[in-house]
Short mmCIF file of C-alpha atoms in Angstrom, two decimals:
data_model
loop_
_atom_site.label_atom_id
_atom_site.label_comp_id
_atom_site.label_asym_id
_atom_site.label_seq_id
_atom_site.Cartn_x
_atom_site.Cartn_y
_atom_site.Cartn_z
CA UNK N 1 -56.02 7.01 -14.11
CA UNK N 2 -55.36 5.10 -17.30
CA UNK N 3 -51.96 6.71 -17.54
CA UNK N 4 -51.07 5.52 -14.02
CA UNK N 5 -52.14 1.94 -14.81
CA UNK N 6 -50.17 2.01 -18.02
CA UNK N 7 -47.02 3.26 -16.24
CA UNK N 8 -47.44 0.60 -13.54
CA UNK N 9 -47.59 -2.15 -16.20
CA UNK N 10 -44.53 -0.81 -17.93
CA UNK N 11 -42.63 -0.74 -14.60
CA UNK N 12 -43.61 -4.33 -13.79
CA UNK N 13 -42.48 -5.52 -17.24
CA UNK N 14 -39.15 -3.72 -16.83
CA UNK N 15 -38.60 -5.34 -13.43
CA UNK N 16 -39.42 -8.79 -14.81
CA UNK N 17 -36.89 -8.31 -17.66
CA UNK N 18 -34.27 -7.01 -15.25
CA UNK N 19 -34.78 -9.98 -12.90
CA UNK N 20 -34.55 -12.39 -15.83
CA UNK N 21 -31.32 -10.84 -17.12
CA UNK N 22 -29.75 -10.99 -13.66
CA UNK N 23 -30.75 -14.65 -13.29
CA UNK N 24 -29.18 -15.52 -16.67
CA UNK N 25 -25.90 -13.81 -15.85
CA UNK N 26 -25.81 -15.39 -12.37
CA UNK N 27 -26.38 -18.84 -13.92
CA UNK N 28 -23.58 -18.37 -16.45
CA UNK N 29 -21.21 -17.20 -13.74
CA UNK N 30 -21.94 -20.21 -11.56
CA UNK N 31 -21.53 -22.55 -14.57
CA UNK N 32 -18.13 -21.04 -15.41
CA UNK N 33 -16.96 -21.50 -11.79
CA UNK N 34 -18.19 -25.10 -11.72
CA UNK N 35 -16.45 -25.88 -15.02
CA UNK N 36 -13.19 -24.47 -13.71
CA UNK N 37 -13.46 -26.59 -10.58
CA UNK N 38 -14.01 -29.76 -12.57
CA UNK N 39 -11.26 -29.13 -15.17
CA UNK N 40 -8.54 -28.36 -12.58
CA UNK N 41 -9.23 -30.57 -9.59
CA UNK N 42 -5.50 -31.01 -8.91
CA UNK N 43 -5.09 -27.28 -8.27
CA UNK N 44 -7.67 -27.33 -5.52
CA UNK N 45 -6.37 -30.57 -4.06
CA UNK N 46 -2.82 -29.23 -3.72
CA UNK N 47 -3.90 -25.87 -2.35
CA UNK N 48 -6.00 -27.44 0.41
CA UNK N 49 -3.03 -28.89 2.26
CA UNK N 50 0.18 -26.98 3.13
CA UNK N 51 3.52 -28.82 2.82
CA UNK N 52 4.54 -30.58 6.00
CA UNK N 53 7.84 -28.81 6.36
CA UNK N 54 6.16 -25.40 6.07
CA UNK N 55 3.53 -26.44 8.57
CA UNK N 56 6.21 -27.52 11.02
CA UNK N 57 8.14 -24.31 10.54
CA UNK N 58 5.03 -22.18 11.29
CA UNK N 59 4.03 -24.21 14.34
CA UNK N 60 4.71 -21.97 17.38
CA UNK N 61 4.88 -25.00 19.67
CA UNK N 62 7.61 -26.73 17.63
CA UNK N 63 10.70 -27.20 19.75
CA UNK N 64 14.12 -26.39 18.34
CA UNK N 65 16.30 -29.39 17.56
CA UNK N 66 19.09 -30.06 20.02
CA UNK N 67 22.41 -30.43 18.18
CA UNK N 68 23.96 -33.86 18.50
CA UNK N 69 27.54 -33.91 19.61
CA UNK N 70 29.77 -35.84 17.21
CA UNK N 71 31.47 -38.89 18.62
CA UNK N 72 35.02 -38.62 19.83
CA UNK N 73 37.47 -38.95 16.98
CA UNK N 74 39.23 -42.33 16.83
CA UNK N 75 42.85 -42.69 15.98
CA UNK N 76 43.15 -43.25 12.25
CA UNK N 77 44.51 -46.56 11.11
CA UNK N 78 47.35 -46.13 8.66
CA UNK N 79 46.64 -48.18 5.56
CA UNK N 80 48.03 -48.85 2.12
CA UNK N 81 45.35 -47.02 0.16
CA UNK N 82 43.16 -44.01 0.13
CA UNK N 83 39.97 -43.55 -1.82
CA UNK N 84 39.66 -40.97 -4.61
CA UNK N 85 37.21 -38.38 -5.79
CA UNK N 86 35.93 -40.85 -8.36
CA UNK N 87 35.09 -43.19 -5.47
CA UNK N 88 33.25 -40.40 -3.65
CA UNK N 89 31.28 -39.56 -6.78
CA UNK N 90 30.04 -43.08 -7.44
CA UNK N 91 27.07 -43.93 -5.22
CA UNK N 92 25.59 -47.37 -5.94
CA UNK N 93 22.24 -48.45 -4.67
CA UNK N 94 22.51 -50.82 -1.72
CA UNK N 95 20.43 -53.20 0.31
CA UNK N 96 21.03 -54.85 3.69
CA UNK N 97 19.54 -58.25 4.40
CA UNK N 98 20.00 -61.04 6.91
CA UNK N 99 21.45 -64.51 6.55
CA UNK N 100 20.45 -67.47 8.66
CA UNK N 101 23.10 -68.05 11.43
CA UNK N 102 23.58 -71.68 10.29
CA UNK N 103 25.18 -70.32 7.12
CA UNK N 104 28.02 -68.32 8.66
CA UNK N 105 30.20 -68.26 11.74
CA UNK N 106 32.97 -66.56 13.72
CA UNK N 107 36.51 -66.09 12.54
CA UNK N 108 38.96 -68.14 14.57
CA UNK N 109 42.20 -66.89 16.16
CA UNK N 110 43.63 -70.46 16.22
CA UNK N 111 43.19 -73.45 13.96
CA UNK N 112 41.92 -76.87 15.00
CA UNK N 113 45.37 -77.76 16.38
CA UNK N 114 45.67 -74.64 18.50
CA UNK N 115 48.12 -72.90 16.24
CA UNK N 116 47.74 -69.12 16.26
CA UNK N 117 46.68 -67.78 12.89
CA UNK N 118 48.30 -64.79 11.18
CA UNK N 119 46.79 -64.93 7.67
CA UNK N 120 46.30 -61.55 6.07
CA UNK N 121 42.84 -61.01 4.47
CA UNK N 122 42.08 -61.97 0.89
CA UNK N 123 39.07 -61.18 -1.29
CA UNK N 124 37.44 -63.98 -3.26
CA UNK N 125 35.24 -63.07 -6.19
CA UNK N 126 32.38 -65.43 -7.11
CA UNK N 127 29.29 -65.50 -9.23
CA UNK N 128 25.88 -66.71 -8.03
CA UNK N 129 25.10 -69.28 -10.70
CA UNK N 130 21.50 -68.21 -10.49
CA UNK N 131 19.50 -65.04 -9.74
CA UNK N 132 20.55 -62.89 -6.83
CA UNK N 133 17.20 -63.46 -5.15
CA UNK N 134 17.71 -67.19 -5.39
CA UNK N 135 21.05 -66.93 -3.67
CA UNK N 136 19.68 -64.75 -0.90
CA UNK N 137 16.79 -67.15 -0.35
CA UNK N 138 19.23 -70.04 0.02
CA UNK N 139 21.33 -68.12 2.56
CA UNK N 140 18.24 -67.23 4.57
CA UNK N 141 17.20 -70.88 4.79
CA UNK N 142 18.56 -72.76 7.85
CA UNK N 143 20.86 -75.66 6.93
CA UNK N 144 21.90 -78.18 9.61
CA UNK N 145 23.94 -80.09 7.10
CA UNK N 146 27.44 -78.64 7.19
CA UNK N 147 28.11 -79.78 3.68
CA UNK N 148 25.52 -77.42 2.14
CA UNK N 149 25.89 -74.42 4.40
CA UNK N 150 26.93 -71.45 2.23
CA UNK N 151 27.04 -67.64 2.12
CA UNK N 152 28.84 -64.54 0.85
CA UNK N 153 29.61 -61.34 2.63
CA UNK N 154 28.04 -59.36 -0.21
CA UNK N 155 26.71 -59.76 -3.70
CA UNK N 156 26.18 -57.39 -6.58
CA UNK N 157 23.15 -57.61 -8.79
CA UNK N 158 22.94 -57.02 -12.53
CA UNK N 159 22.01 -53.34 -12.03
CA UNK N 160 24.97 -52.72 -9.70
CA UNK N 161 23.04 -52.88 -6.42
CA UNK N 162 25.31 -53.92 -3.54
CA UNK N 163 23.56 -56.40 -1.26
CA UNK N 164 25.22 -56.61 2.13
CA UNK N 165 24.69 -60.04 3.69
CA UNK N 166 27.23 -60.75 6.44
CA UNK N 167 29.42 -58.30 8.42
CA UNK N 168 33.08 -58.55 7.34
CA UNK N 169 34.16 -59.59 10.83
CA UNK N 170 32.14 -62.78 10.47
CA UNK N 171 33.20 -65.89 8.53
CA UNK N 172 31.18 -66.56 5.42
CA UNK N 173 31.06 -70.09 4.05
CA UNK N 174 32.05 -69.18 0.49
CA UNK N 175 34.72 -71.72 -0.43
CA UNK N 176 34.61 -75.19 1.12
CA UNK N 177 37.77 -77.02 0.06
CA UNK N 178 40.13 -74.20 -0.85
CA UNK N 179 43.63 -72.75 -0.68
CA UNK N 180 45.18 -69.43 -1.57
CA UNK N 181 48.52 -69.57 -3.44
CA UNK N 182 50.27 -66.32 -2.69
CA UNK N 183 53.84 -64.97 -2.35
CA UNK N 184 54.10 -66.73 1.03
CA UNK N 185 53.07 -70.12 -0.41
CA UNK N 186 49.88 -72.04 0.26
CA UNK N 187 47.46 -70.53 2.79
CA UNK N 188 44.53 -72.46 4.20
CA UNK N 189 43.02 -73.03 7.64
CA UNK N 190 41.28 -76.03 9.14
CA UNK N 191 38.68 -75.04 11.69
CA UNK N 192 36.27 -77.98 11.54
CA UNK N 193 37.34 -81.65 12.06
CA UNK N 194 34.58 -82.78 9.73
CA UNK N 195 35.44 -80.50 6.79
CA UNK N 196 38.54 -79.91 4.66
CA UNK N 197 40.64 -76.77 5.27
CA UNK N 198 39.61 -73.60 3.48
CA UNK N 199 40.31 -69.90 3.06
CA UNK N 200 37.06 -68.90 4.73
CA UNK N 201 38.70 -67.84 7.99
CA UNK N 202 40.64 -65.03 6.32
CA UNK N 203 38.56 -64.43 3.19
CA UNK N 204 36.01 -61.77 2.26
CA UNK N 205 33.58 -63.36 -0.21
CA UNK N 206 31.75 -61.17 -2.77
CA UNK N 207 29.70 -62.50 -5.65
CA UNK N 208 28.42 -61.11 -8.95
CA UNK N 209 24.94 -62.06 -10.11
CA UNK N 210 25.11 -64.41 -13.07
CA UNK N 211 23.61 -63.15 -16.36
CA UNK N 212 20.01 -64.41 -16.79
CA UNK N 213 20.80 -66.66 -19.81
CA UNK N 214 23.07 -68.81 -17.64
CA UNK N 215 20.82 -69.11 -14.53
CA UNK N 216 20.66 -72.66 -13.25
CA UNK N 217 23.12 -73.98 -15.87
CA UNK N 218 25.83 -75.69 -13.73
CA UNK N 219 27.69 -76.81 -16.85
CA UNK N 220 27.98 -73.34 -18.42
CA UNK N 221 31.57 -72.45 -19.25
CA UNK N 222 30.73 -69.24 -21.03
CA UNK N 223 28.15 -66.45 -20.84
CA UNK N 224 27.66 -62.81 -21.82
CA UNK N 225 29.62 -61.59 -18.84
CA UNK N 226 28.90 -58.93 -16.22
CA UNK N 227 27.45 -55.45 -16.58
CA UNK N 228 29.38 -52.22 -16.39
CA UNK N 229 27.44 -51.37 -13.24
CA UNK N 230 28.59 -54.64 -11.63
CA UNK N 231 32.22 -53.92 -12.34
CA UNK N 232 31.90 -50.41 -11.02
CA UNK N 233 30.13 -51.48 -7.81
CA UNK N 234 32.60 -54.32 -7.26
CA UNK N 235 35.55 -51.94 -7.59
CA UNK N 236 33.80 -49.41 -5.37
CA UNK N 237 33.23 -52.01 -2.69
CA UNK N 238 36.70 -53.42 -2.69
CA UNK N 239 38.26 -49.91 -2.84
CA UNK N 240 37.07 -49.52 0.81
CA UNK N 241 39.40 -52.33 1.88
CA UNK N 242 43.11 -52.36 2.48
CA UNK N 243 43.52 -55.69 0.69
CA UNK N 244 46.30 -55.38 -1.90
CA UNK N 245 45.75 -56.29 -5.52
CA UNK N 246 47.82 -59.47 -5.26
CA UNK N 247 45.44 -60.83 -2.61
CA UNK N 248 42.31 -60.39 -4.70
CA UNK N 249 41.44 -63.73 -6.26
CA UNK N 250 38.56 -65.84 -7.58
CA UNK N 251 36.59 -68.86 -6.53
CA UNK N 252 38.07 -70.80 -9.39
CA UNK N 253 41.63 -69.98 -8.28
CA UNK N 254 41.20 -71.07 -4.67
CA UNK N 255 39.07 -74.14 -5.30
CA UNK N 256 40.87 -77.45 -4.72
CA UNK N 257 38.16 -79.63 -6.22
CA UNK N 258 38.83 -78.19 -9.70
CA UNK N 259 35.04 -78.04 -10.16
CA UNK N 260 34.52 -74.30 -9.60
CA UNK N 261 35.02 -72.06 -12.60
CA UNK N 262 33.43 -68.85 -11.38
CA UNK N 263 33.45 -65.96 -12.05
CA UNK N 264 33.12 -66.94 -15.75
CA UNK N 265 34.53 -64.48 -18.29
CA UNK N 266 35.70 -62.08 -15.55
CA UNK N 267 37.65 -59.18 -17.01
CA UNK N 268 40.46 -58.47 -14.51
CA UNK N 269 41.87 -55.67 -16.65
CA UNK N 270 38.60 -53.78 -16.54
CA UNK N 271 38.18 -54.44 -12.83
CA UNK N 272 41.67 -53.35 -11.84
CA UNK N 273 41.41 -50.20 -13.98
CA UNK N 274 38.27 -49.22 -12.11
CA UNK N 275 39.74 -50.23 -8.72
CA UNK N 276 42.81 -48.10 -9.29
CA UNK N 277 40.57 -45.16 -10.20
CA UNK N 278 38.67 -45.59 -6.92
CA UNK N 279 41.69 -45.98 -4.69
CA UNK N 280 45.33 -44.99 -4.79
CA UNK N 281 48.27 -46.50 -2.99
CA UNK N 282 49.88 -44.22 -0.46
CA UNK N 283 53.50 -43.40 -1.12
#
């Protein structure tokens, strides 16, 4: 009898120890799992959600895309230039923004006297005189006064971003009292009886953002110049046109008031070297 009681006590003690050992190991295991969950939350977060494209691919109800037919090919316009591989490789950042309609207009087929116009396009290079955002804000503000209405077709920021403002088929108000002196003599068009003649009717106006140290300084005659990115983006933009080199000019050159001096410190050699690397004349 005593032996049976002693054996029973031994068995109970053994079971208690076994239960305690199992509890300790279970607790450690749970603690390790919890520690792993806390130390690597990003792993769990990513694994909970499949990528959208994989989810779409596995969706049995997803409908196959219908191929879009390409538009009919238009007859190619024979031009003077073709773009190069260097042009294709350069991909500047770009933005498209709006300009208030009071600050631009239509291109006219006839001048104020009814004479049919045959001016070939020119490109006029400007600088903003202030920050690019300041220029855009001005162009987006309605101006009823014809004497202060102004705009460019595009401008290029310090980092080379091309900001498209007005479609090229529209007339930007970039040079008020102006004339282009080319191989055919003076070219200018009067379209408004209240304003002097200008090149605006046949000009594409593009502006470079002025370096920050010269912002707001109307009397500045010198500054640090334009960035490499600005020259590259300007050449890239103009390379898309068929305007010949001899019809690319500056605001200073076309201005009749002799008050405009922009773009200041413009390096034509650098610009034309880049332009010629982005487009080549057809033989």
